[in-house]
Short mmCIF file of C-alpha atoms in Angstrom, two decimals:
data_model
loop_
_atom_site.label_atom_id
_atom_site.label_comp_id
_atom_site.label_asym_id
_atom_site.label_seq_id
_atom_site.Cartn_x
_atom_site.Cartn_y
_atom_site.Cartn_z
CA UNK A 157 0.00 0.00 0.00
CA UNK A 158 1.99 2.94 -1.19
CA UNK A 159 1.70 5.83 -3.57
CA UNK A 160 3.90 7.96 -5.79
CA UNK A 161 2.95 10.37 -8.58
CA UNK A 162 2.34 8.52 -11.82
CA UNK A 163 4.11 9.77 -14.89
CA UNK A 164 2.54 10.99 -18.11
CA UNK A 165 4.20 8.10 -19.92
CA UNK A 166 2.65 5.57 -17.58
CA UNK A 167 -0.77 7.12 -18.10
CA UNK A 168 -0.34 6.85 -21.85
CA UNK A 169 0.57 3.18 -21.55
CA UNK A 170 -2.50 2.63 -19.41
CA UNK A 171 -4.75 4.40 -21.91
CA UNK A 172 -3.46 2.13 -24.66
CA UNK A 173 -4.24 -0.94 -22.55
CA UNK A 174 -7.83 0.19 -22.00
CA UNK A 175 -8.72 -1.13 -25.44
CA UNK A 176 -8.18 -4.60 -26.86
CA UNK A 177 -4.51 -5.64 -27.14
CA UNK A 178 -2.76 -6.31 -30.39
CA UNK A 179 -3.81 -9.61 -31.92
CA UNK A 180 -1.54 -12.60 -31.66
CA UNK A 181 -3.30 -15.03 -29.36
CA UNK A 182 -6.24 -16.89 -30.90
CA UNK A 183 -6.09 -16.24 -34.63
CA UNK A 184 -3.60 -16.00 -37.46
CA UNK A 185 -0.18 -17.56 -37.91
CA UNK A 186 2.13 -18.71 -35.18
CA UNK A 187 4.31 -16.11 -33.46
CA UNK A 188 7.99 -16.75 -32.76
CA UNK A 189 9.70 -14.72 -30.04
CA UNK A 190 13.48 -14.62 -30.34
CA UNK A 191 15.72 -13.42 -27.52
CA UNK A 192 19.28 -13.79 -26.32
CA UNK A 193 18.45 -15.89 -23.26
CA UNK A 194 15.46 -17.81 -21.90
CA UNK A 195 14.73 -18.32 -18.19
CA UNK A 196 11.81 -20.73 -17.91
CA UNK A 197 10.75 -20.00 -14.29
CA UNK A 198 11.19 -23.56 -13.01
CA UNK A 199 14.45 -22.74 -11.28
CA UNK A 200 16.50 -24.49 -13.95
CA UNK A 201 19.43 -22.58 -15.44
CA UNK A 202 19.09 -21.22 -18.98
CA UNK A 203 19.71 -23.67 -21.82
CA UNK A 204 20.38 -23.11 -25.48
CA UNK A 205 16.72 -22.31 -26.12
CA UNK A 206 16.23 -18.74 -27.29
CA UNK A 207 12.98 -19.10 -29.25
CA UNK A 208 9.39 -19.42 -28.04
CA UNK A 209 6.70 -20.37 -30.56
CA UNK A 210 3.15 -19.30 -29.69
CA UNK A 211 0.04 -20.74 -31.33
CA UNK A 212 -3.57 -20.02 -30.34
CA UNK A 213 -2.53 -18.25 -27.15
CA UNK A 214 -0.33 -21.03 -25.82
CA UNK A 215 3.32 -21.98 -25.94
CA UNK A 216 3.75 -24.49 -28.77
CA UNK A 217 7.51 -25.03 -28.73
CA UNK A 218 10.82 -23.92 -27.20
CA UNK A 219 14.21 -24.25 -28.79
CA UNK A 220 16.50 -22.68 -31.32
CA UNK A 221 15.73 -21.17 -34.74
CA UNK A 222 14.90 -24.62 -36.08
CA UNK A 223 11.57 -24.68 -34.18
CA UNK A 224 10.19 -21.62 -35.98
CA UNK A 225 7.45 -22.88 -38.32
CA UNK A 226 7.07 -21.66 -41.87
CA UNK A 227 4.94 -18.54 -42.09
CA UNK A 228 5.33 -17.60 -38.45
CA UNK A 229 5.42 -13.95 -37.44
CA UNK A 230 8.90 -13.46 -36.04
CA UNK A 231 9.50 -10.93 -33.25
CA UNK A 232 13.21 -10.45 -32.69
CA UNK A 233 13.88 -9.03 -29.23
CA UNK A 234 17.62 -8.88 -29.75
CA UNK A 235 19.73 -9.02 -26.61
CA UNK A 236 16.76 -9.24 -24.25
CA UNK A 237 16.03 -12.06 -21.81
CA UNK A 238 12.72 -13.96 -22.12
CA UNK A 239 10.88 -14.99 -18.92
CA UNK A 240 7.40 -16.03 -17.78
CA UNK A 241 5.04 -13.21 -16.89
CA UNK A 242 5.60 -12.10 -13.30
CA UNK A 243 3.07 -12.92 -10.57
CA UNK A 244 2.47 -10.63 -7.57
CA UNK A 245 0.69 -12.51 -4.78
CA UNK A 246 -0.24 -9.45 -2.70
CA UNK A 247 -1.52 -6.22 -4.25
CA UNK A 248 -4.09 -3.53 -3.41
CA UNK A 249 -5.13 -1.91 -6.70
CA UNK A 250 -7.89 0.22 -5.16
CA UNK A 251 -5.57 1.81 -2.58
CA UNK A 252 -3.52 4.68 -3.95
CA UNK A 253 -2.75 7.06 -1.06
CA UNK A 254 -0.65 6.80 2.07
CA UNK A 255 -3.67 8.04 4.07
CA UNK A 256 -5.67 5.18 2.57
CA UNK A 257 -7.96 4.79 5.59
CA UNK A 258 -9.49 8.21 4.97
CA UNK A 259 -8.88 8.31 1.22
CA UNK A 260 -11.35 5.48 0.72
CA UNK A 261 -14.07 7.69 2.24
CA UNK A 262 -13.51 10.29 -0.48
CA UNK A 263 -14.20 8.02 -3.46
CA UNK A 264 -17.18 6.02 -4.64
CA UNK A 265 -16.91 2.36 -5.47
CA UNK A 266 -17.42 3.28 -9.14
CA UNK A 267 -14.49 5.69 -9.08
CA UNK A 268 -12.33 3.08 -7.38
CA UNK A 269 -13.18 0.59 -10.11
CA UNK A 270 -12.11 3.02 -12.84
CA UNK A 271 -8.94 4.02 -11.06
CA UNK A 272 -8.22 0.43 -10.03
CA UNK A 273 -8.45 -0.68 -13.66
CA UNK A 274 -5.80 1.88 -14.51
CA UNK A 275 -3.63 0.55 -11.69
CA UNK A 276 -3.73 -3.10 -12.77
CA UNK A 277 -3.04 -2.09 -16.36
CA UNK A 278 0.10 -0.32 -15.17
CA UNK A 279 1.11 -3.57 -13.48
CA UNK A 280 0.53 -5.46 -16.71
CA UNK A 281 2.66 -3.01 -18.67
CA UNK A 282 5.45 -3.57 -16.13
CA UNK A 283 5.38 -7.33 -16.69
CA UNK A 284 3.02 -8.48 -13.93
CA UNK A 285 0.66 -10.66 -15.92
CA UNK A 286 -1.09 -12.11 -12.83
CA UNK A 287 -2.08 -10.42 -9.57
CA UNK A 288 -3.66 -11.67 -6.37
CA UNK A 289 -5.49 -8.82 -4.62
CA UNK A 290 -5.43 -9.05 -0.85
CA UNK A 291 -8.48 -6.99 0.08
CA UNK A 292 -9.18 -3.42 -0.95
CA UNK A 293 -10.59 -0.36 0.79
CA UNK A 294 -14.01 -0.42 -0.83
CA UNK A 295 -17.52 -0.71 0.58
CA UNK A 296 -18.62 -2.90 -2.33
CA UNK A 297 -16.79 -5.21 -4.76
CA UNK A 298 -15.17 -2.95 -7.34
CA UNK A 299 -12.05 -5.09 -7.64
CA UNK A 300 -14.19 -8.14 -8.46
CA UNK A 301 -15.89 -6.13 -11.22
CA UNK A 302 -12.49 -5.21 -12.64
CA UNK A 303 -11.64 -8.90 -12.80
CA UNK A 304 -14.97 -9.64 -14.46
CA UNK A 305 -14.48 -6.97 -17.15
CA UNK A 306 -11.01 -8.36 -17.92
CA UNK A 307 -12.22 -11.96 -17.98
CA UNK A 308 -15.04 -11.00 -20.35
CA UNK A 309 -12.54 -9.38 -22.72
CA UNK A 310 -14.07 -5.91 -22.39
CA UNK A 311 -10.77 -4.36 -21.33
CA UNK A 312 -7.17 -5.46 -21.22
CA UNK A 313 -5.56 -6.31 -17.92
CA UNK A 314 -3.64 -8.95 -15.98
CA UNK A 315 -5.14 -12.17 -14.67
CA UNK A 316 -6.77 -11.40 -11.32
CA UNK A 317 -7.74 -13.45 -8.32
CA UNK A 318 -8.16 -12.66 -4.65
CA UNK A 319 -10.26 -11.35 -1.78
CA UNK A 320 -12.41 -8.25 -2.15
CA UNK A 321 -12.04 -7.28 1.52
CA UNK A 322 -9.74 -7.90 4.44
CA UNK A 323 -11.82 -9.22 7.36
CA UNK A 324 -10.96 -7.52 10.65
CA UNK A 325 -12.27 -7.29 14.19
CA UNK A 326 -13.53 -4.04 15.71
CA UNK A 327 -10.42 -2.05 16.54
CA UNK A 328 -8.28 -4.21 14.28
CA UNK A 329 -6.08 -3.44 11.32
CA UNK A 330 -9.04 -3.04 8.99
CA UNK A 331 -10.99 -0.69 11.26
CA UNK A 332 -10.85 3.11 11.55
CA UNK A 333 -9.52 3.63 15.07
CA UNK A 334 -8.91 7.37 15.15
CA UNK A 335 -12.48 8.74 14.92
CA UNK A 336 -14.54 9.94 17.90
CA UNK A 337 -17.08 7.39 19.15
CA UNK A 338 -20.06 9.45 17.99
CA UNK A 339 -18.75 9.39 14.40
CA UNK A 340 -20.02 6.45 12.37
CA UNK A 341 -17.48 6.00 9.58
CA UNK A 342 -17.42 3.05 7.22
CA UNK A 343 -14.15 1.23 7.82
CA UNK A 344 -11.79 0.35 4.98
CA UNK A 345 -11.99 -3.31 6.03
CA UNK A 346 -14.90 -5.65 6.61
CA UNK A 347 -15.52 -5.60 10.37
CA UNK A 348 -16.82 -8.73 12.08
CA UNK A 349 -17.06 -9.81 15.72
CA UNK A 350 -17.93 -13.32 16.83
CA UNK A 351 -18.47 -16.57 15.00
CA UNK A 352 -21.86 -15.71 13.51
CA UNK A 353 -20.63 -12.49 11.92
CA UNK A 354 -17.53 -14.26 10.65
CA UNK A 355 -19.58 -17.04 9.10
CA UNK A 356 -21.82 -14.50 7.37
CA UNK A 357 -18.84 -12.46 6.15
CA UNK A 358 -17.12 -15.45 4.53
CA UNK A 359 -20.34 -16.50 2.82
CA UNK A 360 -20.95 -12.97 1.50
CA UNK A 361 -17.39 -12.68 0.21
CA UNK A 362 -17.81 -15.84 -1.84
CA UNK A 363 -21.35 -14.89 -2.92
CA UNK A 364 -20.11 -11.64 -4.45
CA UNK A 365 -17.08 -13.06 -6.22
CA UNK A 366 -14.10 -13.39 -3.88
CA UNK A 367 -12.19 -16.55 -4.68
CA UNK A 368 -9.90 -16.07 -1.66
CA UNK A 369 -10.66 -15.08 1.94
CA UNK A 370 -8.36 -12.55 3.61
CA UNK A 371 -8.21 -12.60 7.42
CA UNK A 372 -6.55 -9.95 9.58
CA UNK A 373 -5.31 -12.39 12.20
CA UNK A 374 -3.08 -9.79 13.90
CA UNK A 375 -2.63 -6.06 14.06
CA UNK A 376 -0.95 -4.19 11.24
CA UNK A 377 1.96 -1.86 10.49
CA UNK A 378 0.00 0.66 8.40
CA UNK A 379 -3.34 1.13 10.12
CA UNK A 380 -3.79 3.57 13.00
CA UNK A 381 -4.48 2.53 16.56
CA UNK A 382 -3.48 -1.14 16.62
CA UNK A 383 -0.36 -3.18 17.33
CA UNK A 384 1.05 -5.75 14.85
CA UNK A 385 2.23 -7.90 17.77
CA UNK A 386 -1.33 -8.47 18.98
CA UNK A 387 -3.42 -11.46 17.93
CA UNK A 388 -6.87 -10.18 16.95
CA UNK A 389 -9.02 -13.10 15.87
CA UNK A 390 -10.22 -15.44 18.59
CA UNK A 391 -9.58 -19.17 18.08
CA UNK A 392 -13.33 -19.61 17.51
CA UNK A 393 -13.48 -16.86 14.87
CA UNK A 394 -10.47 -18.26 13.06
CA UNK A 395 -11.86 -21.79 13.17
CA UNK A 396 -15.26 -20.84 11.75
CA UNK A 397 -13.64 -18.79 8.98
CA UNK A 398 -11.60 -21.81 7.96
CA UNK A 399 -14.63 -24.08 8.22
CA UNK A 400 -16.77 -21.89 5.95
CA UNK A 401 -13.96 -21.26 3.45
CA UNK A 402 -13.28 -24.98 3.27
CA UNK A 403 -16.93 -25.79 2.72
CA UNK A 404 -17.06 -23.25 -0.11
CA UNK A 405 -13.72 -24.44 -1.54
CA UNK A 406 -11.88 -21.13 -1.36
CA UNK A 407 -8.37 -20.77 0.11
CA UNK A 408 -7.50 -18.39 2.94
CA UNK A 409 -4.68 -15.88 3.20
CA UNK A 410 -3.79 -14.66 6.68
CA UNK A 411 -2.36 -11.24 7.45
CA UNK A 412 -0.16 -12.15 10.40
CA UNK A 413 2.82 -10.32 11.90
CA UNK A 414 3.00 -11.67 15.46
CA UNK A 415 4.71 -14.95 16.31
CA UNK A 416 1.64 -16.45 17.97
CA UNK A 417 -0.73 -15.21 15.25
CA UNK A 418 1.43 -16.86 12.58
CA UNK A 419 1.42 -20.17 14.46
CA UNK A 420 -2.34 -20.08 15.03
CA UNK A 421 -3.03 -19.31 11.38
CA UNK A 422 -0.77 -22.08 10.07
CA UNK A 423 -2.25 -24.63 12.44
CA UNK A 424 -5.75 -23.55 11.37
CA UNK A 425 -4.85 -24.42 7.77
CA UNK A 426 -4.42 -21.12 5.92
CA UNK A 427 -2.75 -21.38 2.53
CA UNK A 428 -0.49 -18.36 2.96
CA UNK A 429 0.90 -16.10 5.65
CA UNK A 430 1.10 -12.46 4.58
CA UNK A 431 4.06 -10.49 6.00
CA UNK A 432 5.15 -12.97 8.71
CA UNK A 433 7.41 -10.37 10.29
CA UNK A 434 7.99 -12.14 13.59
CA UNK A 435 7.97 -15.75 12.41
CA UNK A 436 10.12 -17.92 14.67
CA UNK A 437 11.61 -21.41 14.50
CA UNK A 438 8.29 -23.03 15.42
CA UNK A 439 6.44 -21.04 12.77
CA UNK A 440 9.05 -22.06 10.21
CA UNK A 441 8.74 -25.70 11.23
CA UNK A 442 4.95 -25.60 10.96
CA UNK A 443 5.01 -23.77 7.63
CA UNK A 444 7.30 -26.40 6.17
CA UNK A 445 5.22 -29.23 7.67
CA UNK A 446 1.90 -27.87 6.35
CA UNK A 447 3.25 -26.53 3.06
CA UNK A 448 2.14 -23.00 3.99
CA UNK A 449 3.38 -20.24 1.70
CA UNK A 450 5.03 -17.13 3.13
CA UNK A 451 4.45 -13.80 1.35
CA UNK A 452 6.87 -11.50 3.22
CA UNK A 453 6.16 -8.23 1.34
CA UNK A 454 9.58 -7.15 2.59
CA UNK A 455 10.49 -4.34 0.20
CA UNK A 456 7.47 -2.26 1.22
CA UNK A 457 9.16 -1.38 4.50
CA UNK A 458 12.33 -0.33 2.69
CA UNK A 459 10.24 1.74 0.31
CA UNK A 460 8.71 3.70 3.15
CA UNK A 461 12.05 4.13 4.89
CA UNK A 462 13.76 5.47 1.75
CA UNK A 463 10.98 7.07 -0.30
CA UNK A 464 8.18 7.98 2.13
CA UNK A 465 10.03 8.82 5.32
CA UNK A 466 8.23 12.17 5.61
CA UNK A 467 4.74 10.70 5.30
CA UNK A 468 2.53 12.05 8.06
CA UNK A 469 -0.21 9.47 7.53
CA UNK A 470 2.27 6.59 7.63
CA UNK A 471 4.51 7.72 10.47
CA UNK A 472 3.71 4.46 12.26
CA UNK A 473 4.71 2.41 9.21
CA UNK A 474 8.01 4.26 8.85
CA UNK A 475 8.86 3.94 12.55
CA UNK A 476 8.00 0.25 12.79
CA UNK A 477 9.78 -0.57 9.52
CA UNK A 478 12.95 1.05 10.81
CA UNK A 479 12.65 -0.59 14.22
CA UNK A 480 12.06 -4.11 12.95
CA UNK A 481 13.81 -4.18 9.57
CA UNK A 482 16.81 -6.21 10.69
CA UNK A 483 14.71 -8.61 12.75
CA UNK A 484 12.30 -9.16 9.85
CA UNK A 485 15.22 -9.87 7.51
CA UNK A 486 16.80 -12.33 9.94
CA UNK A 487 13.49 -14.15 10.27
CA UNK A 488 13.03 -14.19 6.51
CA UNK A 489 16.55 -15.55 6.03
CA UNK A 490 15.73 -18.32 8.50
CA UNK A 491 12.52 -19.12 6.62
CA UNK A 492 14.36 -19.34 3.29
CA UNK A 493 17.10 -21.50 4.81
CA UNK A 494 14.46 -23.60 6.55
CA UNK A 495 12.73 -24.60 3.33
CA UNK A 496 9.57 -22.50 3.65
CA UNK A 497 7.84 -21.76 0.34
CA UNK A 498 8.60 -18.02 0.19
CA UNK A 499 7.00 -16.16 -2.73
CA UNK A 500 6.82 -12.68 -4.20
CA UNK A 501 4.15 -10.29 -2.96
CA UNK A 502 4.57 -6.54 -2.75
CA UNK A 503 1.63 -5.06 -0.79
CA UNK A 504 1.67 -2.27 -3.39
CA UNK A 505 -0.91 -0.81 -5.73
CA UNK A 506 0.82 -0.51 -9.14
CA UNK A 507 1.14 3.31 -9.10
CA UNK A 508 4.76 2.92 -10.10
CA UNK A 509 4.71 -0.74 -11.01
CA UNK A 510 8.41 -1.26 -11.89
CA UNK A 511 9.28 -0.55 -8.23
CA UNK A 512 7.43 -3.70 -7.24
CA UNK A 513 10.17 -5.78 -8.84
CA UNK A 514 12.54 -4.74 -6.05
CA UNK A 515 10.92 -7.44 -3.93
CA UNK A 516 13.08 -9.91 -5.90
CA UNK A 517 16.21 -8.20 -4.56
CA UNK A 518 14.84 -8.52 -1.02
CA UNK A 519 14.51 -12.27 -1.48
CA UNK A 520 18.09 -12.46 -2.75
CA UNK A 521 19.19 -10.54 0.37
CA UNK A 522 17.31 -13.21 2.34
CA UNK A 523 19.47 -15.93 0.83
CA UNK A 524 17.85 -16.97 -2.43
CA UNK A 525 19.80 -17.31 -5.64
CA UNK A 526 18.68 -15.20 -8.58
CA UNK A 527 17.01 -18.24 -10.14
CA UNK A 528 15.21 -19.08 -6.89
CA UNK A 529 13.95 -15.51 -6.56
CA UNK A 530 12.64 -15.55 -10.14
CA UNK A 531 10.90 -18.86 -9.45
CA UNK A 532 9.34 -17.30 -6.33
CA UNK A 533 7.69 -14.71 -8.55
CA UNK A 534 6.68 -17.09 -11.34
CA UNK A 535 6.14 -20.86 -10.97
CA UNK A 536 6.06 -20.98 -7.16
CA UNK A 537 3.46 -18.22 -7.10
CA UNK A 538 1.45 -20.07 -9.74
CA UNK A 539 1.50 -23.08 -7.40
CA UNK A 540 0.25 -20.87 -4.55
CA UNK A 541 -2.69 -19.88 -6.76
CA UNK A 542 -3.28 -23.45 -7.94
CA UNK A 543 -2.69 -22.29 -11.52
CA UNK A 544 0.62 -24.06 -12.18
CA UNK A 545 -0.96 -26.05 -15.01
CA UNK A 546 -1.65 -22.81 -16.88
CA UNK A 547 0.95 -20.17 -16.01
CA UNK A 548 4.20 -19.58 -14.13
CA UNK A 549 6.74 -21.18 -16.44
CA UNK A 550 7.69 -21.33 -20.09
CA UNK A 551 6.61 -24.84 -21.05
CA UNK A 552 4.73 -26.20 -24.07
CA UNK A 553 0.99 -26.21 -23.50
CA UNK A 554 0.93 -23.37 -21.00
CA UNK A 555 -0.65 -19.99 -21.65
CA UNK A 556 1.70 -17.61 -23.40
CA UNK A 557 2.29 -15.14 -20.56
CA UNK A 558 5.77 -13.94 -21.51
CA UNK A 559 7.92 -10.90 -20.85
CA UNK A 560 11.29 -9.67 -22.09
CA UNK A 561 13.67 -7.50 -20.10
CA UNK A 562 16.70 -5.42 -20.91
CA UNK A 563 19.72 -7.09 -19.35
CA UNK A 564 20.43 -10.35 -17.58
CA UNK A 565 18.45 -10.84 -14.33
CA UNK A 566 20.80 -13.68 -13.35
CA UNK A 567 23.57 -11.15 -12.81
CA UNK A 568 21.48 -8.00 -12.21
CA UNK A 569 18.05 -8.66 -10.71
CA UNK A 570 17.07 -5.03 -11.31
CA UNK A 571 16.66 -6.03 -14.97
CA UNK A 572 13.15 -7.11 -13.93
CA UNK A 573 12.38 -3.40 -13.51
CA UNK A 574 13.13 -2.89 -17.22
CA UNK A 575 10.38 -4.84 -18.95
CA UNK A 576 10.18 -3.91 -22.63
CA UNK A 577 7.88 -6.64 -23.97
CA UNK A 578 4.71 -8.12 -22.47
CA UNK A 579 2.50 -10.87 -23.87
CA UNK A 580 -0.54 -12.24 -22.05
CA UNK A 581 -2.25 -15.33 -23.40
CA UNK A 582 -0.60 -14.81 -26.77
CA UNK A 583 -1.76 -11.18 -27.06
CA UNK A 584 0.96 -8.55 -27.26
CA UNK A 585 0.23 -5.70 -24.86
CA UNK A 586 3.62 -4.02 -24.93
CA UNK A 587 6.64 -4.15 -27.19
CA UNK A 588 9.73 -2.02 -27.79
CA UNK A 589 9.83 0.48 -30.58
CA UNK A 590 11.51 -0.83 -33.69
CA UNK A 591 15.21 -0.14 -33.64
#
């Protein structure tokens, strides 16, 4: 959840993406992408393959020039590196201001949908072909409607999945805790207390299109008036949320900073822990045992320390990020070394989408190799979503979600901030100017 001024160039890219992308997916001849290097997202090192052939929106073949069929449209990307489309497992496209808890009161759900569409299109242009939204500050379900419009082909955008709201207790990280008691403000989160309200909330989320449930198990870094080291959901509330989500066959992501909150959420059966700042050896052991994914959203703290240090609305975020940065990194390093499935999630909103790619560098600081970090933002994230049969790696039969970057991300991970070509499902949505 962070904001910076968007550039005129970014707005122009977004405007272009509002209409249908350039054809290349479902009709016409095969397309052959040619680059200098191919990283397939599986964690394997690059091989001699430098060509990807796309037919009817899917990858048909990988190899050298010999795999290019007669009559194919050839796109030569020169010295660029080809990779799978990036996947961000934790975004908030409807949140665009550092004072997000009051900003959401100043905009209608309709306005948030329009602005949120622009946000996710900026992500797509930066190479993020799939996003999981982790709750958004909206009274209704604007982010679900954005997904619907994209899925129906009415507008261009990344693949979307996620939870429309983050479910919080009264006084929790999704509540507005700075208003006088006689003021009746609508909170940015979905506020529930007790098992009956939790049961109803989960059912409503699924009814209106959420395909994930987001639980605020602990306090948060960014919201006013709560402590991230506190556990907020009662065992009964957590249990009934898991029961209802399981009955309705939707996975659960758990916002959890505190050590005890992380342990409770993993033992309850959540699919992913968001943030996991104070995860300890027992949390690491349980995450590995249960196959729980960890989405550390680490770079967000660095972003606020370096780029938003003077934010009045996020003074708490800046102070806590500074205080706990080293501890969070040590815990993340232990999780990586301990075999936890750590994946890429940014907690950002796409305002300046290339910045999101700095999360890869955070994972490398935590002990991953460059290839492991790339896998954490491609195939491993696809596995988190349950979409590994469709996306996440460059393999024949999978959807042609492909990007090209300037440079070699195996020696300079910041190359992932320099995406010059984007294809989603065989449709070209961005390509470099002819040289």
